Coordinates of C-alpha atoms in Angstrom, one line a residue:
M126 CA 1.4 13.0 -1.8
C127 CA 2.8 14.0 -5.0
G128 CA 3.4 13.4 -8.6
I129 CA 7.0 13.8 -9.6
F130 CA 8.6 13.8 -12.8
C131 CA 12.0 13.9 -14.3
F132 CA 13.5 13.8 -17.8
I133 CA 17.3 13.0 -18.3
S134 CA 18.4 13.8 -21.9
K135 CA 21.1 11.8 -23.9
T136 CA 21.0 14.5 -26.7
N137 CA 21.4 17.8 -24.8
S138 CA 17.8 18.7 -25.5
I139 CA 14.9 18.4 -23.3
E140 CA 12.3 18.9 -26.1
F141 CA 11.3 15.2 -26.0
G142 CA 11.0 15.4 -22.4
E143 CA 8.7 18.0 -22.7
C144 CA 6.4 16.3 -25.0
V145 CA 6.5 13.4 -22.5
L146 CA 5.6 15.6 -19.7
Q147 CA 2.7 16.9 -21.7
Q148 CA 1.3 13.6 -22.2
C149 CA 1.3 12.4 -18.6
Q150 CA 0.6 16.0 -17.1
H151 CA -3.1 15.2 -16.4
L152 CA -2.0 12.0 -14.5
L153 CA 0.4 14.2 -12.4
S154 CA -2.1 17.0 -11.7
N155 CA -4.6 14.2 -10.2
R156 CA -2.0 13.2 -7.8
G157 CA -1.1 16.8 -6.8
P158 CA -4.1 19.3 -7.5
D159 CA -3.0 22.0 -5.0
N160 CA 0.4 23.2 -7.1
V161 CA 2.7 22.7 -9.7
G162 CA 6.1 23.7 -10.7
T163 CA 8.9 23.0 -12.9
V164 CA 13.0 23.2 -13.0
T165 CA 15.1 22.9 -15.8
F166 CA 19.0 22.2 -15.7
D167 CA 21.6 22.8 -18.4
N168 CA 19.4 21.6 -21.1
R169 CA 19.7 18.1 -19.8
V170 CA 17.3 17.7 -17.0
L171 CA 13.8 18.6 -16.8
M172 CA 12.0 18.4 -13.5
C173 CA 8.3 18.8 -12.7
A174 CA 6.1 18.2 -9.6
T175 CA 2.3 18.5 -8.5
V176 CA 1.6 18.8 -4.9
L177 CA -1.3 17.4 -2.8
W178 CA -0.9 19.5 0.5
Q179 CA -0.5 17.0 3.3
Q180 CA 2.3 18.0 5.3
G181 CA 3.5 21.6 7.0
S182 CA 1.5 24.8 7.9
E183 CA 1.6 25.8 4.3
I184 CA 1.8 24.4 0.8
T185 CA 5.4 23.5 -0.4
T186 CA 6.0 24.1 -4.0
Q187 CA 8.1 21.7 -5.8
P188 CA 10.6 21.1 -7.0
V189 CA 12.5 22.6 -3.9
E190 CA 15.9 23.8 -4.6
S191 CA 19.1 25.0 -2.9
D192 CA 22.2 26.2 -3.8
R193 CA 23.2 22.8 -4.8
F194 CA 20.5 20.6 -5.1
V195 CA 16.8 20.3 -6.5
L196 CA 14.6 17.9 -4.8
L197 CA 11.3 16.2 -6.0
F198 CA 9.7 14.2 -3.2
N199 CA 6.4 12.2 -3.0
G200 CA 5.6 10.6 0.5
D201 CA 5.4 11.1 4.2
L202 CA 8.5 10.8 6.7
F203 CA 7.0 9.5 10.1
I204 CA 10.2 10.3 12.0
E205 CA 10.9 12.8 15.0
R206 CA 12.2 16.0 13.6
G207 CA 11.6 19.0 15.9
E208 CA 10.0 21.7 13.9
L209 CA 6.8 20.6 12.3
S210 CA 5.6 23.6 10.6
A211 CA 7.9 22.8 7.6
S212 CA 6.8 19.9 5.2
D213 CA 8.9 16.7 4.9
T214 CA 10.0 17.8 1.6
Q215 CA 11.4 21.1 2.8
W216 CA 12.8 19.5 5.9
L217 CA 14.3 16.7 3.8
L218 CA 16.2 19.3 1.4
E219 CA 17.8 21.0 4.3
E220 CA 19.1 17.7 5.8
I221 CA 20.5 17.1 2.4
A222 CA 21.9 20.4 1.9
S223 CA 23.5 20.6 5.4
A224 CA 25.0 17.1 5.5
V225 CA 26.0 15.8 2.0
T226 CA 28.9 16.1 0.1
C227 CA 29.3 12.6 -1.5
L228 CA 27.1 9.4 -1.9
D229 CA 28.0 8.0 1.4
D230 CA 26.4 11.2 3.2
L231 CA 23.4 10.7 1.1
A232 CA 23.1 7.3 2.0
N233 CA 23.3 8.1 5.8
V234 CA 20.6 10.4 5.5
F235 CA 18.5 8.0 3.8
K236 CA 19.2 5.3 6.3
G237 CA 17.3 7.5 8.9
L238 CA 14.2 7.9 7.1
K239 CA 11.1 6.0 7.8
G240 CA 7.9 6.1 5.9
P241 CA 6.8 5.8 2.3
F242 CA 8.4 7.7 -0.1
S243 CA 10.1 8.0 -3.8
L244 CA 12.2 10.9 -4.6
I245 CA 14.3 12.4 -7.2
L246 CA 17.6 14.6 -6.3
L247 CA 19.5 16.5 -8.6
D248 CA 23.1 17.5 -7.4
K249 CA 24.1 20.4 -9.7
C250 CA 27.7 20.4 -8.4
L251 CA 28.2 16.5 -9.2
R252 CA 26.0 16.7 -11.9
R253 CA 24.3 13.5 -10.9
V254 CA 20.6 12.7 -10.6
Y255 CA 19.6 10.5 -7.7
F256 CA 16.4 8.5 -7.4
A257 CA 14.7 6.0 -5.1
R258 CA 11.8 4.5 -3.4
D259 CA 11.7 3.3 0.1
S260 CA 12.7 -0.1 0.6
L261 CA 9.4 -1.5 1.0
G262 CA 8.2 0.1 -2.4
R263 CA 5.1 1.8 -0.9
N264 CA 5.3 4.8 -3.4
S265 CA 5.4 4.3 -7.2
L266 CA 8.4 5.5 -9.2
L267 CA 8.6 4.3 -13.2
L268 CA 11.6 4.4 -15.3
G269 CA 11.1 4.8 -18.9
Q270 CA 13.7 4.6 -21.8
S271 CA 14.2 5.8 -25.3
D272 CA 16.8 6.9 -27.7
E273 CA 16.2 10.3 -26.4
G274 CA 16.7 9.9 -22.7
F275 CA 15.4 8.4 -19.4
T276 CA 11.7 9.5 -18.0
I277 CA 11.4 8.9 -14.2
A278 CA 7.8 9.7 -12.8
S279 CA 5.3 8.5 -10.2
V280 CA 3.1 7.7 -13.3
T281 CA 3.5 7.9 -17.0
G282 CA 0.4 6.1 -18.3
N283 CA 0.4 3.8 -21.4
T284 CA 3.4 5.1 -23.5
Q285 CA 5.6 3.7 -26.4
M286 CA 8.9 3.9 -24.3
D287 CA 10.2 0.8 -22.5
V288 CA 8.9 1.5 -18.9
V289 CA 9.5 -0.9 -15.9
E290 CA 8.7 0.0 -12.1
I291 CA 12.0 0.8 -10.5
P292 CA 12.8 -2.0 -8.0
P293 CA 12.7 -0.6 -4.3
S294 CA 16.4 -1.9 -3.9
G295 CA 18.3 1.2 -3.0
I296 CA 19.8 4.6 -4.3
Y297 CA 20.2 4.8 -8.1
Y298 CA 22.0 7.7 -10.0
I299 CA 22.9 8.8 -13.3
D300 CA 26.0 10.8 -13.8
L301 CA 25.6 13.5 -16.5
N302 CA 29.3 13.7 -16.9
S303 CA 29.8 10.3 -18.2
D304 CA 27.8 7.7 -20.2
V305 CA 23.9 8.4 -19.6
N306 CA 23.1 5.1 -20.4
T307 CA 24.7 3.7 -17.3
I308 CA 22.7 3.4 -14.0
N309 CA 24.5 3.0 -10.7
M310 CA 22.9 1.7 -7.4
L311 CA 23.8 1.5 -3.9
P312 CA 21.3 -1.4 -2.6
W313 CA 19.4 -1.0 0.7
K314 CA 20.3 -4.7 1.3
R315 CA 21.8 -7.8 0.0
S316 CA 18.8 -10.0 -1.4
E317 CA 18.5 -12.8 -4.1
N318 CA 14.8 -11.9 -4.5
D319 CA 15.7 -8.4 -5.9
D320 CA 15.2 -8.1 -9.7
I321 CA 17.0 -5.0 -11.0
S322 CA 18.1 -6.8 -14.5
P323 CA 15.7 -4.2 -16.3
L324 CA 18.1 -1.3 -15.1
N325 CA 21.4 -3.0 -15.7
V326 CA 23.1 -1.3 -12.7
N327 CA 26.4 -1.2 -11.0
Q328 CA 25.9 -2.2 -7.2
K329 CA 27.4 -1.4 -4.0
F330 CA 25.8 -2.3 -0.6
L331 CA 23.8 -0.4 2.1
E332 CA 22.1 -1.7 5.2
L333 CA 18.9 -0.2 6.8
P334 CA 18.8 -0.4 10.6
W335 CA 15.2 -0.7 11.0
M336 CA 15.5 -3.9 8.8
V337 CA 17.1 -5.6 11.9
K338 CA 14.5 -7.9 13.3
D339 CA 13.3 -7.0 17.1
E340 CA 15.8 -9.0 19.3
R341 CA 13.4 -9.5 22.2
E342 CA 12.7 -13.3 22.4
I343 CA 9.1 -14.2 22.6
Y344 CA 8.8 -17.6 23.9
F345 CA 5.4 -19.5 23.1
N346 CA 3.9 -21.6 20.6
Y347 CA 0.3 -22.1 19.6
H348 CA 0.5 -25.8 19.1
Q349 CA 1.9 -26.1 22.5
I350 CA -0.6 -24.2 24.6
L351 CA -3.9 -24.9 22.8
H352 CA -6.3 -27.2 24.2
H353 CA -9.7 -28.3 22.9
T354 CA -12.3 -25.7 23.9
S355 CA -16.2 -26.0 23.2
S356 CA -16.4 -22.6 21.2
E357 CA -14.5 -19.9 19.4
G358 CA -15.2 -17.4 22.1
E359 CA -13.7 -19.8 24.8
L360 CA -10.7 -20.3 22.5
F361 CA -9.9 -16.7 22.3
D362 CA -10.4 -16.0 25.8
Y363 CA -8.1 -19.0 26.6
L364 CA -5.2 -17.9 24.3
L365 CA -5.7 -14.3 25.9
S366 CA -5.5 -15.8 29.3
N367 CA -1.6 -16.9 28.5
T368 CA 0.2 -13.8 29.7
I369 CA 3.0 -14.0 27.0
V370 CA 0.2 -14.1 24.3
A371 CA -1.7 -11.4 25.8
G372 CA 1.5 -9.2 26.1
L373 CA 2.5 -9.7 22.5
C374 CA -0.9 -8.5 21.6
D375 CA -0.6 -5.4 23.8
R376 CA 2.6 -4.6 22.0
L377 CA 1.5 -5.1 18.5
L378 CA -1.6 -2.8 19.3
K379 CA 0.4 -0.2 20.9
I380 CA 2.8 0.0 17.9
L381 CA -0.1 -0.3 15.4
G382 CA -1.9 2.6 17.3
E383 CA 1.0 4.8 17.0
S384 CA 1.1 4.1 13.2
V385 CA -2.4 4.8 12.8
E386 CA -2.0 8.0 14.9
E387 CA 0.7 9.4 12.8
R388 CA -1.1 8.5 9.6
V389 CA -4.1 10.0 10.7
L390 CA -3.0 13.3 12.4
N391 CA -0.5 14.1 10.0
T392 CA -2.7 16.0 7.4
P393 CA -4.2 19.4 7.4
S394 CA -7.5 20.1 8.9
H395 CA -9.2 20.5 5.6
C396 CA -11.3 18.1 3.4
K397 CA -11.0 17.9 -0.4
Q398 CA -14.1 20.2 -0.4
C399 CA -12.9 22.7 1.8
M400 CA -9.2 22.6 0.7
A401 CA -9.4 25.7 -1.5
S402 CA -11.0 28.1 1.3
K403 CA -8.3 26.6 3.9
T404 CA -11.2 26.7 6.4
S405 CA -11.5 24.0 9.0
C406 CA -14.5 21.7 8.7
K407 CA -16.2 18.8 10.3
H408 CA -16.3 16.8 6.9
S409 CA -14.5 13.3 6.7
R410 CA -11.0 13.5 6.1
V411 CA -10.1 9.9 6.8
G412 CA -11.6 6.7 5.1
V413 CA -10.7 3.1 5.3
L414 CA -11.2 0.7 2.5
F415 CA -13.6 -1.5 4.3
S416 CA -14.6 -5.1 3.5
G417 CA -15.6 -5.7 7.2
G418 CA -12.6 -8.3 7.8
I419 CA -10.4 -8.2 10.7
D420 CA -7.5 -6.0 8.9
C421 CA -9.4 -3.2 8.2
T422 CA -11.8 -3.3 11.1
I423 CA -8.9 -3.0 13.7
L424 CA -7.7 0.0 11.6
A425 CA -11.2 1.7 11.8
L426 CA -11.2 1.0 15.7
L427 CA -8.0 2.7 16.1
A428 CA -8.5 5.4 13.9
D429 CA -11.6 6.4 16.2
R430 CA -9.1 6.9 19.0
F431 CA -7.3 9.9 16.9
V432 CA -10.1 11.4 14.5
S433 CA -12.0 14.3 16.2
S434 CA -15.2 12.7 17.6
D435 CA -17.4 15.4 15.6
V436 CA -15.7 14.2 12.3
P437 CA -17.1 11.3 10.6
I438 CA -15.0 8.4 9.4
C439 CA -15.7 6.9 5.8
L440 CA -16.0 3.2 5.6
L441 CA -15.4 2.8 1.8
N442 CA -17.0 -0.5 0.4
V443 CA -17.0 -1.5 -3.1
A444 CA -19.5 -3.9 -5.1
F445 CA -19.6 -4.6 -8.8
E446 CA -22.2 -6.0 -11.2
K447 CA -21.4 -9.5 -12.3
I448 CA -19.0 -9.1 -14.9
I449 CA -19.7 -11.4 -18.0
R450 CA -16.6 -11.8 -20.1
P451 CA -15.8 -12.6 -23.7
G452 CA -15.7 -16.3 -24.1
N453 CA -18.7 -16.7 -21.6
P454 CA -21.7 -18.1 -23.7
N455 CA -23.8 -15.2 -22.4
F456 CA -21.6 -12.3 -23.3
K457 CA -23.5 -11.4 -26.4
K458 CA -26.8 -11.8 -24.6
A459 CA -25.7 -9.5 -21.7
D460 CA -28.3 -6.5 -21.3
S461 CA -27.2 -3.4 -19.5
T462 CA -29.6 -2.9 -16.6
S463 CA -29.9 -0.1 -14.3
S464 CA -28.2 -0.3 -10.8
T465 CA -31.5 -0.3 -8.9
E466 CA -32.2 -3.9 -10.5
I467 CA -29.0 -5.4 -9.7
D468 CA -28.4 -7.3 -6.4
W469 CA -25.4 -5.4 -4.8
D470 CA -25.2 -8.0 -1.9
V471 CA -21.6 -9.2 -2.8
P472 CA -19.4 -10.9 -0.1
D473 CA -17.8 -8.0 1.1
R474 CA -20.9 -5.8 1.1
I475 CA -22.5 -8.5 3.6
T476 CA -19.7 -8.7 5.8
G477 CA -19.1 -5.2 5.5
R478 CA -22.5 -4.0 6.8
S479 CA -22.3 -6.5 9.5
T480 CA -19.1 -5.4 10.8
W481 CA -20.1 -1.9 10.6
K482 CA -23.1 -2.5 12.9
E483 CA -20.4 -4.0 15.3
L484 CA -18.5 -0.7 15.2
Q485 CA -21.7 1.4 15.7
Q486 CA -22.2 -0.7 19.0
L487 CA -18.5 -0.6 20.1
R488 CA -18.2 3.3 19.4
P489 CA -21.8 4.5 19.4
A490 CA -20.6 8.3 19.5
R491 CA -18.7 7.9 16.2
E492 CA -20.5 8.9 12.9
W493 CA -19.5 6.0 10.5
H494 CA -20.4 6.7 7.0
F495 CA -20.9 3.1 5.4
V496 CA -20.4 4.2 1.8
E497 CA -22.0 1.6 -0.7
I498 CA -20.1 2.0 -3.9
N499 CA -21.8 0.2 -6.6
V500 CA -20.1 -0.2 -9.9
T501 CA -22.1 -1.3 -13.2
R502 CA -20.6 -3.0 -16.1
K503 CA -21.2 0.1 -18.4
E504 CA -19.4 2.6 -15.7
L505 CA -16.2 0.1 -15.4
Q506 CA -16.2 0.1 -19.1
N507 CA -16.4 3.9 -19.2
Y508 CA -13.2 4.2 -17.2
K509 CA -11.1 1.2 -18.8
D510 CA -8.8 3.6 -20.5
R511 CA -8.3 5.7 -17.3
I512 CA -7.5 2.7 -15.0
S513 CA -5.4 1.2 -17.9
N514 CA -3.2 4.1 -17.8
L515 CA -2.7 4.0 -14.1
V516 CA -1.9 0.2 -13.9
F517 CA 0.5 0.5 -16.6
P518 CA 3.3 -0.9 -17.0
L519 CA 1.4 -4.0 -15.2
K520 CA -1.1 -5.6 -17.5
S521 CA -2.2 -8.9 -15.5
V522 CA -5.7 -10.0 -14.6
L523 CA -5.0 -9.5 -10.7
D524 CA -3.7 -5.8 -11.6
E525 CA -7.1 -5.2 -13.7
S526 CA -9.2 -6.5 -10.8
L527 CA -7.6 -4.8 -7.9
G528 CA -6.9 -1.7 -9.8
A529 CA -10.5 -1.2 -10.8
A530 CA -11.9 -2.1 -7.4
L531 CA -9.3 0.5 -5.6
W532 CA -9.9 3.2 -8.3
F533 CA -13.9 3.1 -7.5
A534 CA -13.4 2.6 -3.8
S535 CA -11.1 5.9 -3.6
R536 CA -13.2 7.9 -5.8
G537 CA -15.7 7.6 -3.0
E538 CA -19.0 8.0 -4.9
G539 CA -21.7 5.8 -3.3
L540 CA -24.7 5.7 -1.2
V541 CA -24.9 6.4 2.6
N542 CA -28.4 5.4 4.2
N543 CA -29.6 5.2 0.4
S544 CA -28.8 8.6 -0.4
Y545 CA -26.0 9.7 -2.8
Y546 CA -22.8 10.7 -1.1
K547 CA -19.2 11.8 -2.2
S548 CA -16.4 11.2 -0.1
T549 CA -14.6 14.1 1.0
C550 CA -11.5 12.2 2.4
R551 CA -7.8 12.9 1.4
V552 CA -6.3 10.0 3.3
M553 CA -7.3 6.3 2.8
L554 CA -6.1 3.6 5.4
L555 CA -5.3 0.3 3.7
G556 CA -4.7 -3.0 5.4
S557 CA -1.8 -3.8 3.1
G558 CA 0.7 -6.1 4.5
A559 CA -1.5 -8.0 7.2
D560 CA -2.0 -11.2 5.2
E561 CA 1.6 -11.3 4.1
L562 CA 2.9 -10.7 8.0
F563 CA 0.2 -12.9 9.7
G564 CA -0.1 -16.0 7.2
G565 CA -3.6 -14.9 5.9
Y566 CA -3.5 -16.3 2.3
S567 CA -4.8 -19.8 1.4
R568 CA -1.3 -20.7 -0.1
H569 CA -0.1 -20.3 3.4
R570 CA -2.5 -22.8 4.7
V571 CA -1.5 -25.2 1.6
A572 CA 2.3 -24.8 2.5
F573 CA 1.5 -25.9 6.3
N574 CA -0.6 -28.8 5.0
R575 CA 1.9 -29.9 2.4
S576 CA 3.8 -32.5 4.7
F577 CA 0.9 -34.2 6.1
A578 CA 0.6 -37.6 4.8
S579 CA -3.1 -38.1 5.1
K580 CA -6.2 -35.5 5.5
D581 CA -8.1 -38.1 7.4
S582 CA -5.9 -38.7 10.2
Q583 CA -4.1 -36.5 12.9
P584 CA -0.8 -35.3 11.9
T585 CA 2.4 -36.7 13.6
E586 CA 4.4 -34.2 15.7
E587 CA 7.0 -34.4 13.4
E588 CA 4.7 -33.3 10.1
I589 CA 3.4 -30.4 12.3
Q590 CA 7.1 -28.9 12.8
T591 CA 7.7 -29.6 9.2
G592 CA 4.5 -27.9 8.1
F593 CA 5.6 -24.8 10.3
S594 CA 8.9 -24.8 8.5
N595 CA 7.0 -24.9 5.1
L596 CA 4.9 -22.1 6.3
M597 CA 7.9 -19.8 7.5
T598 CA 9.4 -20.4 3.9
E599 CA 6.2 -19.4 2.2
L600 CA 5.9 -16.3 4.8
D601 CA 9.5 -15.3 3.8
L602 CA 8.9 -15.6 0.0
D603 CA 5.6 -13.7 0.3
W604 CA 7.3 -10.7 2.4
N605 CA 10.1 -10.5 -0.1
R606 CA 8.1 -10.1 -3.1
L607 CA 5.5 -7.6 -1.4
P608 CA 7.1 -4.7 -2.8
S609 CA 6.9 -6.0 -6.7
R610 CA 3.2 -7.4 -6.1
N611 CA 0.9 -4.3 -5.6
L612 CA 2.1 -1.2 -3.3
A613 CA 3.1 1.0 -6.4
R614 CA 0.3 0.1 -8.5
D615 CA -2.0 0.9 -5.5
D616 CA -0.4 4.3 -5.1
R617 CA -0.9 5.2 -8.7
I618 CA -4.5 4.0 -8.8
I619 CA -5.8 5.8 -5.3
G620 CA -3.5 9.0 -6.0
D621 CA -5.5 9.6 -9.1
H622 CA -8.4 10.9 -6.7
G623 CA -6.2 13.3 -5.1
V624 CA -6.4 10.8 -2.1
T625 CA -3.1 9.6 0.0
P626 CA -3.1 6.0 0.7
R627 CA -1.5 5.1 4.0
T628 CA -0.6 1.5 5.1
P629 CA -0.5 1.3 9.0
Y630 CA 0.7 -2.5 8.8
L631 CA 3.8 -1.5 6.8
Q632 CA 5.3 0.7 9.6
E633 CA 8.8 -0.2 10.1
D634 CA 8.7 -0.9 14.0
F635 CA 5.5 -3.0 13.5
I636 CA 7.1 -4.9 10.4
S637 CA 10.3 -5.5 13.0
L638 CA 8.3 -7.0 15.7
V639 CA 6.1 -9.4 13.7
Q640 CA 9.2 -10.3 11.5
S641 CA 10.9 -11.5 14.8
L642 CA 8.0 -14.1 15.3
E643 CA 8.0 -17.7 14.1
A644 CA 5.2 -19.1 12.0
E645 CA 3.6 -21.0 14.8
Q646 CA 3.4 -17.6 16.7
R647 CA 1.5 -15.6 14.1
C648 CA -1.1 -18.2 13.0
Y649 CA -2.2 -21.7 13.4
H650 CA -4.1 -23.2 10.5
P651 CA -5.3 -26.4 12.3
L652 CA -7.9 -24.3 13.7
G653 CA -9.5 -23.8 10.2
E654 CA -10.3 -20.5 8.1
G655 CA -11.4 -17.7 9.8
I656 CA -9.8 -18.5 13.0
G657 CA -6.3 -20.0 12.4
D658 CA -5.2 -17.7 9.7
K659 CA -3.7 -14.6 11.0
L660 CA -4.7 -15.8 14.7
T661 CA -2.4 -13.3 16.2
L662 CA -4.1 -10.7 14.6
R663 CA -7.7 -11.8 15.4
L664 CA -6.5 -12.1 19.1
C665 CA -5.6 -8.3 18.9
G666 CA -9.1 -7.5 17.4
Y667 CA -10.7 -9.6 19.9
R668 CA -8.8 -7.8 22.7
L669 CA -10.1 -4.4 21.1
G670 CA -13.7 -6.0 21.5
L671 CA -14.3 -7.3 18.2
R672 CA -16.4 -10.5 17.8
T673 CA -17.9 -10.8 14.7
S674 CA -14.9 -9.6 12.3
A675 CA -12.4 -11.5 14.5
T676 CA -13.7 -14.7 12.8
L677 CA -14.5 -13.8 9.2
R678 CA -12.6 -15.9 6.5
K679 CA -10.0 -14.1 4.5
R680 CA -11.3 -13.1 0.9
A681 CA -9.3 -11.1 -1.7
L682 CA -10.8 -7.8 -2.4
Q683 CA -11.4 -8.9 -6.1
F684 CA -13.5 -11.8 -5.2
G685 CA -15.2 -10.2 -2.4
S686 CA -16.4 -7.3 -4.4
R687 CA -17.3 -9.5 -7.2
I688 CA -14.9 -8.0 -9.8
A689 CA -13.0 -11.1 -10.7
D690 CA -13.7 -14.6 -11.8
R691 CA -12.1 -17.3 -9.6
K692 CA -11.7 -19.4 -12.8
Q693 CA -9.1 -17.0 -14.2
N694 CA -5.5 -16.9 -13.6
A695 CA -4.6 -13.9 -11.7
N696 CA -1.1 -13.9 -13.7
D697 CA -2.6 -13.9 -17.1
K698 CA -2.5 -11.0 -19.2
S699 CA -5.6 -8.7 -19.0
S700 CA -7.9 -8.2 -22.1
F701 CA -9.5 -5.5 -20.4
L702 CA -6.3 -3.4 -19.7
G703 CA -5.3 -3.5 -23.5
T704 CA -2.5 -5.4 -25.5

C-alpha cells in the first residue's frame, strides 16, 4: 500500500502543487512510512509517492520510471505473473512499457489486472497523465480542482479545493498538449449508476472480462427444498444434505480460501515493529476486524490455514463509551469518567468474545489475540480532526461513525487478557462486500416482505416470487453503489496506521460466482434474522464447524461498537466531522 500524489498545472508552474503536497505530506507518509520519492516533468507535473512495503523481495522506491513512463501505484495485484521477487509496481511498469503505444494498448493491460488498485501514469511521449481505480473502487483516489490545476491523490485532508472521490468508472486522462480543463475517460463498463458528472468527462467504452457472471447453472431454490425442522442445527444439516447446496458451499469456500491465502501470504515476513531491521519475527502480522459475526469469523478460520502456526492472529474488536451528543438533555451534564468505570460490554464485544472462544475450541493450537479496543469520549474528541482529514471529502453521520470505528480498530491499541497491547499487524482483513452479496442488510428483508398483503398470514406463492424479484432488485442496487459507499473511505482510514486493508469477499472470481446466483439461492428471509439473511454464507460457516457465529444476527459496526445513535439519519451531515 502507498500514498500517491500528482499535481497537473494549468499555469506552467508547479509551485501551487508543492504547497498542496506539503499540506498533505504527513497523511501520505502515514500510508507509506517505508520510503518516499518525487518526480517532476516539464514544470507541469509533480508526482510523489510514499511506500508501505508489502510486495517483492526489496522495497521499490516510487515513482518508478522508464524512458517513456512514470508510474505511481497503490494496490495489490493478485494475478499469476511468473517472477515474484519484483513488486507489483515494478512488474506493472514493465508490462506497460513493453506493450503500450496507445490508449487501447493501455486498456488491454488494465483488463488483465485483478486486485485492488489506484494508479497515476505519466506518458512523457504523448504528454498525457492517466489515472484510474479498480472497477470496485477498493482503493482511494481523490481529485481536487483549483484555478492553478488538478490534484490527484490517495488522501488530501480538508482543503479549500473542490474535491471529489474519483468514480471507479474507467481510465481517465488529461492531455497536456490541449485544454487541461478537459478530462477524458474510457469506462470499465456501461452503467446507469456511475455518477461521473463532477468530472465532466468525454467517454468511450471498455469491458472487463471478470465482470461476466459465472456461466455454470446452479439449480436449487431454498423455498422449494426447505421443510419444517425442529431446530436450527437440524435445519443447517438438512440443507447441507442437499448435494447441490453442499457443492455450492464447497465451491465458495474454495475460492474464498484462495482469496484469503493470497491476501495473507502476499506480505513480507516482518511485523510493523521489526520492519526497520528486516528481521523475520513471530509477532502478529495479520489482523481481522472482528465483531464475532459470520463474515469475519469465516475469514479468521480461513486465515488460520495460511498464517504460520507459531504466529498469532489478531482479532480487533472495538467498543466506544456511550456518546452523548449536542441536543441531548444530558449533554452539558456529562462527566468524563475513567475507562475502568465504563461498561465496555457493547453488543460487538459480547458476540466477539463468544465467537473467540469458539475459535479457540476449533483451532486450539492457534494463539488468537482478542484485542479489546476501548475508546473514551475524550480520546474520540482528541482525534476528531485527524479522522475528519481522512474521511474528507465525505461528511455524513455514517462516514463519521464507521470512520472513527475503523481508525481506532486499525490502530490496534487495547487490552489482551487485561494487559496493554499494541497490534503489530501490517494487514487487516475486512468482511466488506459480504452483506451486499448475500443479502445481509435489513433493507434486503424489507424488500423481500414488501409484496406481502398481510403480516399475520402465510404469504401466497405469488407473493413469495414477487418478494424474491424485489429482493434481487435491491441486491443489484446495493452492489452497484458499493464503490461509492465506503471502500475508498475505509482505505484512507485504515491506511493512516501503515496497515493495508484487504477484502477477501471482493475477489473477482468469488464475486463472479455469487453474482451468478439468484436471490433465493443466497438468502431466505422467511427463516428470520440470524438464519435467513446471508443463509448461504452461514451454511459455509457451518460447514467449517462454526455453530455460535453461524446464527448471530447482523449488526452494523457503528451500532455494534456503540459509536452511533440509531435515532440519527446516517446520511445527515456530521457535526463531528466539521462543516
